[in-house]
CSV table of C-alpha atoms in Angstrom, one decimal:
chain,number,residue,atom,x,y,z
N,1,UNK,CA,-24.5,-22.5,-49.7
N,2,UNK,CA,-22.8,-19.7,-49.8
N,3,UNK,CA,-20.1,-18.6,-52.4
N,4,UNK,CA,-17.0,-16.9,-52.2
N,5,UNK,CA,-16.8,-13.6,-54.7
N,6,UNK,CA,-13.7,-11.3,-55.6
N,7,UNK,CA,-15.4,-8.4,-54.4
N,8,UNK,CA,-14.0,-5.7,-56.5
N,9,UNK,CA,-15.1,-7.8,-59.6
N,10,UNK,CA,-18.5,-8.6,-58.5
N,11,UNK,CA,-19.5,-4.9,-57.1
N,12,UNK,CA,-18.3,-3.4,-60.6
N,13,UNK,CA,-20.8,-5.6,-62.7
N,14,UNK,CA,-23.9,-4.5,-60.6
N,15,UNK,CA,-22.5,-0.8,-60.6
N,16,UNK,CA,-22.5,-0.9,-64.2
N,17,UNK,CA,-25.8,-2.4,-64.9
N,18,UNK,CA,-27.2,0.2,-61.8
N,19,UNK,CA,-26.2,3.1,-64.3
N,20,UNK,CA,-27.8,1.8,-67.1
N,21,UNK,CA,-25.1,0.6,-69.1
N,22,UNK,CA,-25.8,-2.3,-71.6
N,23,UNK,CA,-21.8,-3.8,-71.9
N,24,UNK,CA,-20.0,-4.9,-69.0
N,25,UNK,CA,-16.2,-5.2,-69.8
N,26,UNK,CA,-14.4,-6.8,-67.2
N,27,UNK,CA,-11.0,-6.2,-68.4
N,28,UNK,CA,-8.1,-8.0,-66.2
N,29,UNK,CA,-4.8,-9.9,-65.2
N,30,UNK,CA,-4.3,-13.9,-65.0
N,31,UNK,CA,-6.2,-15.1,-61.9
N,32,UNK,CA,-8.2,-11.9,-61.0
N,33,UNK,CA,-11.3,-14.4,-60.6
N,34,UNK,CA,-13.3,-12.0,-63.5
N,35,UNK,CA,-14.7,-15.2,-64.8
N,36,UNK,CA,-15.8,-17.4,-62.3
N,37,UNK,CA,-16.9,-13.9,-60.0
N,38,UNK,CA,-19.0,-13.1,-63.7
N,39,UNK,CA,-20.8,-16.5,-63.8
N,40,UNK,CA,-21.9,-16.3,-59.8
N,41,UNK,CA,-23.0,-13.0,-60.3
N,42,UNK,CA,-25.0,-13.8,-63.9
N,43,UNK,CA,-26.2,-17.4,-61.9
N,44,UNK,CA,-27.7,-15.2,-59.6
N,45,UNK,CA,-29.4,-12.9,-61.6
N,46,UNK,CA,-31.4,-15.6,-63.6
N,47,UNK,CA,-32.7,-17.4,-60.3
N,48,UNK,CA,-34.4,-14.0,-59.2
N,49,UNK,CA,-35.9,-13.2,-62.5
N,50,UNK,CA,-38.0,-15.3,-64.6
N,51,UNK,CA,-37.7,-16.7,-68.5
N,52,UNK,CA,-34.6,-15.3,-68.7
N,53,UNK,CA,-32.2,-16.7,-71.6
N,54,UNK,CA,-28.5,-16.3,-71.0
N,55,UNK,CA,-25.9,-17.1,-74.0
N,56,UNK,CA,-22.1,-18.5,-72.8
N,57,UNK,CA,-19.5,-18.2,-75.6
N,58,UNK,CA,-16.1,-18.7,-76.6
N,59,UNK,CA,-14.5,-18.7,-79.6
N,60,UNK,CA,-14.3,-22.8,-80.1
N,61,UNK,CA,-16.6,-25.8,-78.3
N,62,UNK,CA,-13.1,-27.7,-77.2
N,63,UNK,CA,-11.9,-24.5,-75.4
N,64,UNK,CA,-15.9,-24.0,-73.6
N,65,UNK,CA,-16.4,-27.6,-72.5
N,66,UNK,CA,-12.8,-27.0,-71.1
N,67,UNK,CA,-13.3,-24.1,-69.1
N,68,UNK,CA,-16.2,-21.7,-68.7
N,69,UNK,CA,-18.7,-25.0,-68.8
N,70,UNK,CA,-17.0,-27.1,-66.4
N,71,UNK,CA,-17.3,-23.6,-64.0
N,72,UNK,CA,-20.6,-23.2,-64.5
N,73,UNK,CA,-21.4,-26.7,-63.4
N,74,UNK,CA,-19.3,-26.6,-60.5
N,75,UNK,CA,-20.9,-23.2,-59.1
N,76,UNK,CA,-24.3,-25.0,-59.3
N,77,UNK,CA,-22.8,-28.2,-57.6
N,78,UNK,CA,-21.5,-25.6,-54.7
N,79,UNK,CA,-25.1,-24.1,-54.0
N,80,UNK,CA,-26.4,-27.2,-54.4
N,81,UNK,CA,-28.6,-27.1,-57.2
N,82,UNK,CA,-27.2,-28.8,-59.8
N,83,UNK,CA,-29.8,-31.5,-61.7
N,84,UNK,CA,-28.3,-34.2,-64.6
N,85,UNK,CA,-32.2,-34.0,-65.8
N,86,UNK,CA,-32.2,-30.0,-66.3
N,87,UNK,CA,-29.2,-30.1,-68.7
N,88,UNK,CA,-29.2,-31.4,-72.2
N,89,UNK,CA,-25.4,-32.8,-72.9
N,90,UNK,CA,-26.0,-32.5,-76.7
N,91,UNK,CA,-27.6,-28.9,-77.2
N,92,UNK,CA,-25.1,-27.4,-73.7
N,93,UNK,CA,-28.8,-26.4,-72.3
N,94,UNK,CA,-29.4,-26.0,-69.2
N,95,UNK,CA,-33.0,-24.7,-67.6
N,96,UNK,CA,-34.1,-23.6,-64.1
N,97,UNK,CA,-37.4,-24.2,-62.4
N,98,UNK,CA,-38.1,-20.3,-63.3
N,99,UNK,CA,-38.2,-20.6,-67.1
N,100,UNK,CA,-34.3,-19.1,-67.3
N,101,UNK,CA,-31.8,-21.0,-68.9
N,102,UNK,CA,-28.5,-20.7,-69.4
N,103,UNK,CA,-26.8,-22.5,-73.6
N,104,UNK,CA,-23.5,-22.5,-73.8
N,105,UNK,CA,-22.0,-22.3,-77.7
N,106,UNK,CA,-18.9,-21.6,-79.6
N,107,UNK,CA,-18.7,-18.9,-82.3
N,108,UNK,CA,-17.3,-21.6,-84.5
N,109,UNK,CA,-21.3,-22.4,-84.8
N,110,UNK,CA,-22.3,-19.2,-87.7
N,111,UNK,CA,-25.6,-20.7,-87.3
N,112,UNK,CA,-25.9,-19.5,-83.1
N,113,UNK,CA,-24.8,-16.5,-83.9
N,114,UNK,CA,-27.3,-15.5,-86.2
N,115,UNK,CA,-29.8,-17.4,-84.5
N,116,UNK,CA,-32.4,-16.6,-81.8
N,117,UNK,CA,-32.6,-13.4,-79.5
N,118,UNK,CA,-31.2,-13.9,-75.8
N,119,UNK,CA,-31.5,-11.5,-72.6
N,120,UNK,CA,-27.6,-12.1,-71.8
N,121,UNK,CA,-24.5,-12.3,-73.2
N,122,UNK,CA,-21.5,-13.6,-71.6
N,123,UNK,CA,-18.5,-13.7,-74.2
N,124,UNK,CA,-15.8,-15.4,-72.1
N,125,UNK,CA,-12.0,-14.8,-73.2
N,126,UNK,CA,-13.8,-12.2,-75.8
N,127,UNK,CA,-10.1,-10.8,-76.9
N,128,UNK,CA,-10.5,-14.2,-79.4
N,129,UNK,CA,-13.4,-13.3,-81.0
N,130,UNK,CA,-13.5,-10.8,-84.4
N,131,UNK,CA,-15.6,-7.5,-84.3
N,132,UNK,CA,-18.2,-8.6,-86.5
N,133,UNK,CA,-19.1,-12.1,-84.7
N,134,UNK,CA,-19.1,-9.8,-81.3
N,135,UNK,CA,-21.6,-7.4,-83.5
N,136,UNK,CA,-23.8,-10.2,-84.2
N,137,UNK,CA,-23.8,-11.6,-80.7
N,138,UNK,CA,-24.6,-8.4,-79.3
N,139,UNK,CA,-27.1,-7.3,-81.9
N,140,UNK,CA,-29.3,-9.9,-80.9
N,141,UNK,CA,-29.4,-9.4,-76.9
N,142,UNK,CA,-32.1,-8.2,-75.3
N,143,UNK,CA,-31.0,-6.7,-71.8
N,144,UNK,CA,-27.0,-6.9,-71.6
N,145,UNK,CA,-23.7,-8.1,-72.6
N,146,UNK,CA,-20.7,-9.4,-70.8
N,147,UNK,CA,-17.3,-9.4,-71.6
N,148,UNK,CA,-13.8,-10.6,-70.2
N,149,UNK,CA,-10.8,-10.7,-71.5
N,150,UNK,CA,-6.9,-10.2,-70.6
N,151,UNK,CA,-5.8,-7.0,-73.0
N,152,UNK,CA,-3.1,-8.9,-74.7
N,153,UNK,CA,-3.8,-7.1,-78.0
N,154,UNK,CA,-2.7,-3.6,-79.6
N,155,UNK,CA,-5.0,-0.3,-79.1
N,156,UNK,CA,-6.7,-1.2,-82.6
N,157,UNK,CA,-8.4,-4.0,-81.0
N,158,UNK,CA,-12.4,-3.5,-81.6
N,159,UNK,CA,-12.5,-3.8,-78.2
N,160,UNK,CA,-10.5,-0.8,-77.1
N,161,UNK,CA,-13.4,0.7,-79.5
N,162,UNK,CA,-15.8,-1.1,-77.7
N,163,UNK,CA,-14.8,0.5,-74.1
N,164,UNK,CA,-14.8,4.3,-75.4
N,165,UNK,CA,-18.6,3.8,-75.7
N,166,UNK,CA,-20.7,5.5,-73.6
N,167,UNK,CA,-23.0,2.1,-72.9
N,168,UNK,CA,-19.9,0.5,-72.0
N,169,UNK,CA,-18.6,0.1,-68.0
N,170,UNK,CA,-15.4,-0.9,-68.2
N,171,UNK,CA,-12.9,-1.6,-65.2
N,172,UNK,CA,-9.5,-3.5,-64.4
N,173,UNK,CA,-8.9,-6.1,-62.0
N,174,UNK,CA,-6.0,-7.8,-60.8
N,175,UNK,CA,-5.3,-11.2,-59.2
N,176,UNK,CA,-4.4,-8.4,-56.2
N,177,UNK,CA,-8.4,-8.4,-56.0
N,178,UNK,CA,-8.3,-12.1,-55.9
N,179,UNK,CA,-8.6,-13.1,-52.0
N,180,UNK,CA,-8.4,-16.6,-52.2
N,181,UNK,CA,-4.8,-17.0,-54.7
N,182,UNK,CA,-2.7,-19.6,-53.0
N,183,UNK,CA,0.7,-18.1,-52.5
N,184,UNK,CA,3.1,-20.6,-55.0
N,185,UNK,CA,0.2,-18.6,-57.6
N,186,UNK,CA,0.7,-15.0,-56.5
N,187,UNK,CA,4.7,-15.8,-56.4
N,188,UNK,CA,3.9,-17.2,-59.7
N,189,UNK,CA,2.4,-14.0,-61.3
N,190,UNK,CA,4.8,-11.8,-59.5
N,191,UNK,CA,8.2,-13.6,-61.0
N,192,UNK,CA,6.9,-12.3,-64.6
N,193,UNK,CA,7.8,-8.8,-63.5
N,194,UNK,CA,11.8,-9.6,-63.7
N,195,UNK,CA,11.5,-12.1,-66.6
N,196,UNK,CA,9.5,-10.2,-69.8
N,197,UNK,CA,7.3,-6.7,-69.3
N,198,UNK,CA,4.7,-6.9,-71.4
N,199,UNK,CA,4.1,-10.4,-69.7
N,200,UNK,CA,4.0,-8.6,-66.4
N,201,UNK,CA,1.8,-5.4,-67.9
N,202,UNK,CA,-0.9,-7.8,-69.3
N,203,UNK,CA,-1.0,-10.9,-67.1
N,204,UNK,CA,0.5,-9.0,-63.7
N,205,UNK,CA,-0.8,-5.5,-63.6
N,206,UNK,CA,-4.3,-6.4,-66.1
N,207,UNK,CA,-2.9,-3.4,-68.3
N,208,UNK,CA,-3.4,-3.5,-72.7
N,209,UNK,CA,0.7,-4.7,-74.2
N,210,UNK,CA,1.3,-6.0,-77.1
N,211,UNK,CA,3.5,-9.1,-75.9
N,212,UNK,CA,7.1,-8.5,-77.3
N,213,UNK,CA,10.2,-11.0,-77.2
N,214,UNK,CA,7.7,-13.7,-78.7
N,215,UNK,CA,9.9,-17.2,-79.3
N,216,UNK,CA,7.8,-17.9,-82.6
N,217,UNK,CA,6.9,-14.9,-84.3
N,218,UNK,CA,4.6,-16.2,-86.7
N,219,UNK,CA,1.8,-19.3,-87.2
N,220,UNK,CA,-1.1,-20.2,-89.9
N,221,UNK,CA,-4.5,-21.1,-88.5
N,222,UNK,CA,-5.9,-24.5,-90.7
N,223,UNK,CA,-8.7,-26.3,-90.3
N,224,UNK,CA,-7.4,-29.1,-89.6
N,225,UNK,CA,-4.4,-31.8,-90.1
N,226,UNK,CA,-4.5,-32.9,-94.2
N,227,UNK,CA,-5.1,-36.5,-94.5
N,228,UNK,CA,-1.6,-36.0,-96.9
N,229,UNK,CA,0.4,-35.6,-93.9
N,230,UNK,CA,1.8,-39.3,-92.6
N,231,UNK,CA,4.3,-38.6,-90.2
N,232,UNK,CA,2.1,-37.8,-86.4
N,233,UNK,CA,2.7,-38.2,-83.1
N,234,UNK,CA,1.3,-37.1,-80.2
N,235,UNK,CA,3.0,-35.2,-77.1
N,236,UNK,CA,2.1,-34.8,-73.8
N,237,UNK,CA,2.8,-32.7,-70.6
N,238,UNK,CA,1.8,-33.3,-67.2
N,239,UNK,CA,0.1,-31.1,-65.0
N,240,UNK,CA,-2.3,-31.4,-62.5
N,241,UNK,CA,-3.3,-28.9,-60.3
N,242,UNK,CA,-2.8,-25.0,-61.3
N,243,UNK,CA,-1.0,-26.5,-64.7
N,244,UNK,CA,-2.7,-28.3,-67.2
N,245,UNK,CA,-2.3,-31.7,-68.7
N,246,UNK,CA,-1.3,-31.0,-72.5
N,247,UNK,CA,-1.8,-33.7,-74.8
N,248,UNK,CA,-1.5,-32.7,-78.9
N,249,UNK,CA,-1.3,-34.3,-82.4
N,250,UNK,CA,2.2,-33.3,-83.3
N,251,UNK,CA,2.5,-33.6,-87.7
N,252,UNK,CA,5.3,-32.8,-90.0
N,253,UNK,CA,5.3,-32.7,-93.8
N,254,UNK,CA,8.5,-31.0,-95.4
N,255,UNK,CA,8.6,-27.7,-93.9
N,256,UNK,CA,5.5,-27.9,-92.0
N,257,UNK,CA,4.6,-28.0,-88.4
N,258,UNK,CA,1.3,-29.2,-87.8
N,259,UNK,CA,0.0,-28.5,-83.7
N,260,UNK,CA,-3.3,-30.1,-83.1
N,261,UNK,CA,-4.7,-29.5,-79.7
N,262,UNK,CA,-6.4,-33.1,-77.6
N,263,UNK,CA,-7.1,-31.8,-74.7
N,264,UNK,CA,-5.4,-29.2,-71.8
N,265,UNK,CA,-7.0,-29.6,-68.3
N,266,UNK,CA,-5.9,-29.4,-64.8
N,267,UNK,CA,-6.4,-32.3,-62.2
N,268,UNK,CA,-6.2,-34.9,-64.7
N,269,UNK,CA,-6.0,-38.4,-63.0
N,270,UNK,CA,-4.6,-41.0,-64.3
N,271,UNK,CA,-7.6,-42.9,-65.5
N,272,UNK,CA,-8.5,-40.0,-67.2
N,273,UNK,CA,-5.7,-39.6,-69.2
N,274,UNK,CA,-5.1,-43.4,-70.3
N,275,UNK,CA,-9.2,-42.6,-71.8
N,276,UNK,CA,-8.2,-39.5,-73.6
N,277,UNK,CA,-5.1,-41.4,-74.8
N,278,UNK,CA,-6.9,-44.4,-75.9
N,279,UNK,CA,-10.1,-42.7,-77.6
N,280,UNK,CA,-8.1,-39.8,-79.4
N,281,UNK,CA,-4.4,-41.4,-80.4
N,282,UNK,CA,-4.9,-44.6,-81.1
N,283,UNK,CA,-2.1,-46.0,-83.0
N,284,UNK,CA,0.0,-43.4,-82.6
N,285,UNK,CA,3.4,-43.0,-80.5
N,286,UNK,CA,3.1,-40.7,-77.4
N,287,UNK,CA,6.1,-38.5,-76.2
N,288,UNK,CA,5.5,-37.6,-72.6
N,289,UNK,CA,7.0,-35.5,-70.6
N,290,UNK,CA,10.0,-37.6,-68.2
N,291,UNK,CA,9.3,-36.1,-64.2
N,292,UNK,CA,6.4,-38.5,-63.0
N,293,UNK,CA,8.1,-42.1,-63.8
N,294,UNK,CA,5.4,-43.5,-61.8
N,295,UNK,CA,2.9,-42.0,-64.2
N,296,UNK,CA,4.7,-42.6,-67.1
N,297,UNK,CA,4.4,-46.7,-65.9
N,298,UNK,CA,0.6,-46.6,-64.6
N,299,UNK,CA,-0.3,-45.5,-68.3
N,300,UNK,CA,2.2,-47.9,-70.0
N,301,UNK,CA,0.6,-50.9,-68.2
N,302,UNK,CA,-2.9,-49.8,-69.3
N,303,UNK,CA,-2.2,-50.6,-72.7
N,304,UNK,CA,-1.0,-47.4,-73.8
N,305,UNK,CA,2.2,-47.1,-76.9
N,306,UNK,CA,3.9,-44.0,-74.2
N,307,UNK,CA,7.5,-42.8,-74.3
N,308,UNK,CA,9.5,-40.9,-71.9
N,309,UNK,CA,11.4,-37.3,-73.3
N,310,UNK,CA,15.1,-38.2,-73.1
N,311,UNK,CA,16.3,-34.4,-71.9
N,312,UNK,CA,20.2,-33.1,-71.7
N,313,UNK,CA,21.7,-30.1,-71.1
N,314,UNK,CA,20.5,-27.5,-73.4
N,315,UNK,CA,17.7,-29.7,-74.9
N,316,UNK,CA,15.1,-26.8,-74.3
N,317,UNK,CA,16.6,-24.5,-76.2
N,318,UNK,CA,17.7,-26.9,-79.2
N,319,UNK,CA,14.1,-28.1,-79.4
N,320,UNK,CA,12.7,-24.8,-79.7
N,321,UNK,CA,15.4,-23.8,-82.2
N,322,UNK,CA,14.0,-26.9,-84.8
N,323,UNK,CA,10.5,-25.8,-84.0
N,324,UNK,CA,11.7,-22.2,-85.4
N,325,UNK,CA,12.9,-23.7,-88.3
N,326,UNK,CA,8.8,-25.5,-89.5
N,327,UNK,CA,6.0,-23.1,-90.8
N,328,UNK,CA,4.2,-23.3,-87.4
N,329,UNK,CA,0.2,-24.3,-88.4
N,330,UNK,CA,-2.3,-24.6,-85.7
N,331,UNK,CA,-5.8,-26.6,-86.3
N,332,UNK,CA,-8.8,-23.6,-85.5
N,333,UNK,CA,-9.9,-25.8,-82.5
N,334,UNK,CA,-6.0,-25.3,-81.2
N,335,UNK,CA,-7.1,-22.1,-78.8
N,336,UNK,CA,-4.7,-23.0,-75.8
N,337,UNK,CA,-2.0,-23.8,-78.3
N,338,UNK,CA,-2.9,-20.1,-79.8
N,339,UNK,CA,-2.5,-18.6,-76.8
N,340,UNK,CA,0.9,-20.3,-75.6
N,341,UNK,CA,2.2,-19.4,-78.4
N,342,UNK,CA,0.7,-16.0,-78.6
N,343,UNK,CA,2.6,-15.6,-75.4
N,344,UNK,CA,5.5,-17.7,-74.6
N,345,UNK,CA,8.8,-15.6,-74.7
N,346,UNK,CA,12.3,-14.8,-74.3
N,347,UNK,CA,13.2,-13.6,-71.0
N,348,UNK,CA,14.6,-9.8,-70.1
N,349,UNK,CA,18.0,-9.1,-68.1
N,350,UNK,CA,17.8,-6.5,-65.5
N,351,UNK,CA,18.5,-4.2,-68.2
N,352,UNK,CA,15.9,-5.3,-70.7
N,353,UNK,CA,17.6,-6.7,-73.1
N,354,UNK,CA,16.5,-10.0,-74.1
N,355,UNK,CA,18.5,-12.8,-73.4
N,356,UNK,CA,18.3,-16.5,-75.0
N,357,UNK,CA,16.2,-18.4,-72.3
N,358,UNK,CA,12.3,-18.3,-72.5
N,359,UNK,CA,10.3,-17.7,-69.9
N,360,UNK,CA,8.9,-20.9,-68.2
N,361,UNK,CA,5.1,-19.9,-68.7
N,362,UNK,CA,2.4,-20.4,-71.5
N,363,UNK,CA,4.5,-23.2,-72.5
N,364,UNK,CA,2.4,-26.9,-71.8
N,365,UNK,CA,1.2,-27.8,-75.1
N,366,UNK,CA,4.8,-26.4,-76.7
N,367,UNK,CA,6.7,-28.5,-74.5
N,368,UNK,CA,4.4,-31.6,-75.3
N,369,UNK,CA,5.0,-30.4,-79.1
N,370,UNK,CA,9.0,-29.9,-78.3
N,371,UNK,CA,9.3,-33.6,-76.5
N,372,UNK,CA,8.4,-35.0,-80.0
N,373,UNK,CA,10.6,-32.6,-82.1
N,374,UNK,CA,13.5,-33.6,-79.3
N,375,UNK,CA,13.1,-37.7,-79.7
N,376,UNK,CA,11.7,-38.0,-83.3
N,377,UNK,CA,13.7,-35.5,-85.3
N,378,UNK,CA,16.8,-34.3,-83.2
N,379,UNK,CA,17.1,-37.5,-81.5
N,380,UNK,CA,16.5,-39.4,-85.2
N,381,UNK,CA,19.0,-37.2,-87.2
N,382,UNK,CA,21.8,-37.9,-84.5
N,383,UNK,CA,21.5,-41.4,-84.7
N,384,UNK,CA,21.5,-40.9,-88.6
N,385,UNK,CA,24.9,-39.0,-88.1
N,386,UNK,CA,26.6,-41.7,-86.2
N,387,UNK,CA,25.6,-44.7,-88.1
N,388,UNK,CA,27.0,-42.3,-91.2
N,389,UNK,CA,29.9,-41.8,-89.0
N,390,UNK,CA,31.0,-45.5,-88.2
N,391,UNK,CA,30.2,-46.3,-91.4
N,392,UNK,CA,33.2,-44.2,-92.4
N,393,UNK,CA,35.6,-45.2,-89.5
């Protein structure tokens, strides 16, 4: 079967690899197909030559099994060579027939990394990886390395170094190369150019910006939630097919924020959710997002403690100014929440001043993480205030 390639994307790799270069860096805007167009292309390589060993990573297992993984299978499903029996669901292996095969790993693993040589390297969303893991990685490949990443980062980044090197072919795509964007998507994209710039220069146009008019300006990275920490709940957004289902541990001690990434994947059904909800919040009360009712009652009557966001007029904006108020800490495993917030900012007037209304993008898992701060802490301190108040009437 035959699969369908952004072009531009595709014809750039081999041209790179024709002229001897050893680092591809696919450089590009949100929805330029660079990843899925990278995994055909590498896919194909290792069926026409033989014992080949390619290495997928990412920075964290939660955010590979989420994305470049579920890819790969479903390229292999599409040209119809997929096999349960060639892929080992505990190591991420998979082998061909040839002798290639393809392990997927996180740099989370130090042990990978310094581990055993590979032919290829693919380091998917790379811009989240330090220098020195990268130098390891590479250090250890035999034949070539792959990068792609959206150049959301400042002109210090290692891999701005990285692309001045003469073994480097580096080229820029947009989702303009992308030929098979459904239109709500490309509308999508092209409504960041009125709202912030540098959201429009990274994520519309594929060009290096620092983002600017960021709504939380600062977060810890932590391990994970202390045990210490009593008050938790767990907040969901619903998505399903370009936007993801969010679902997060949401914990507060004092003046601490605790975001705690579940899972974020598109074209959840409902089944699926009620098993995520079930296996990874037990016991816990779930905030939800209030637009799918239906929803909202199909994973109620499975057994599930859910609770629909009760929203009013200006509740975005009052939930995000609480969240401003908590030291923001995000577990390591966390990296869609890293992103959102990474990204998720105040809108620009026509003049480009920035007004007091974020943009409605990168902003799932933060809603799901708002929902809780709206019910649990806004909602709980004005029902303290009016119990306080007809106490003194």
């Amino acid at each position: 079967m035959k699969i369908q390639v952004a072009k531009k994307v595709y014809k750039n790799i081999a041209l790179g690899l024709s002229q001897g270069k050893t680092i591809i860096s696919a450089q590009g805007s949100s929805r330029s197909a660079k990843t899925i167009t990278i995994l055909i292309f590498l896919i194909e390589y290792i069926l026409r030559h033989n014992n080949i060993r390619l290495s997928i990573v990412r920075k964290t297992l939660p955010a590979l099994k989420g994305s470049v993984l579920i890819d790969f299978k479903d390229i292999l499903f599409r040209m119809d060579i997929w096999n349960d029996k060639q892929f080992n669901k505990t190591e991420l292996i998979y082998k061909l027939s040839n002798g290639s095969w393809v392990e997927f790993f996180s740099t989370d693993d130090e042990q990978k990394i310094r581990g055993r040589k590979r032919s290829i390297l693919f380091a998917n969303e790379a811009n989240e990886l330090n220098y020195l893991e990268w130098q390891q990685l590479t250090m250890r490949t035999t034949l070539f390395s792959v990068l792609d990443y959206n150049p959301s980062f400042s002109e210090d980044h290692w891999i701005e170094q990285i692309n001045k090197d003469l073994d480097t072919y580096h080229f820029i795509s947009t989702y303009r190369d992308n030929p098979f964007l459904e239109q709500k998507i490309i509308d999508d994209i092209e409504k960041l150019q009125g709202k912030n710039k540098s959201l429009w220069t990274v994520y519309g146009l594929g060009l290096r910006a620092v983002i600017e008019g960021r709504i939380f300006d600062s977060y810890e990275i932590v391990n994970e939630i202390p045990a210490f920490v009593k008050k938790r709940w767990v907040g969901m957004d619903f998505g399903y097919t370009n936007d993801p289902t969010a679902i997060l541990n949401v914990a507060i001690h004092e003046s601490d924020l605790y975001l705690d990434e579940i899972c974020y994947k598109t074209r959840m059904l409902t089944n699926e959710i009620v098993s995520v909800l079930k296996s990874d919040c037990q016991n816990k009360k779930i905030i939800s997002e209030s637009a799918d009712p239906r929803l909202i009652d199909e994973i109620h009557n499975a057994g599930v403690n859910i609770h629909a966001v009760e929203k009013y007029q200006g509740s975005i904006n009052a939930g995000i100014a609480k969240m401003q108020e908590y030291n923001i800490k995000i577990t390591r495993r966390s990296i869609h929440i890293k992103k959102e917030i990474d990204n998720y900012v105040y809108a620009q007037n026509k003049e480009g001043v920035y007004i007091n209304q974020p943009v409605d993008e990168f902003n799932h898992a933060i809603d799901g993480a708002r929902y809780v701060i709206l019910m649990e802490i806004i909602g709980r301190r004005k029902k303290t205030d009016l119990r306080s108040l007809s106490g003194r009437i």
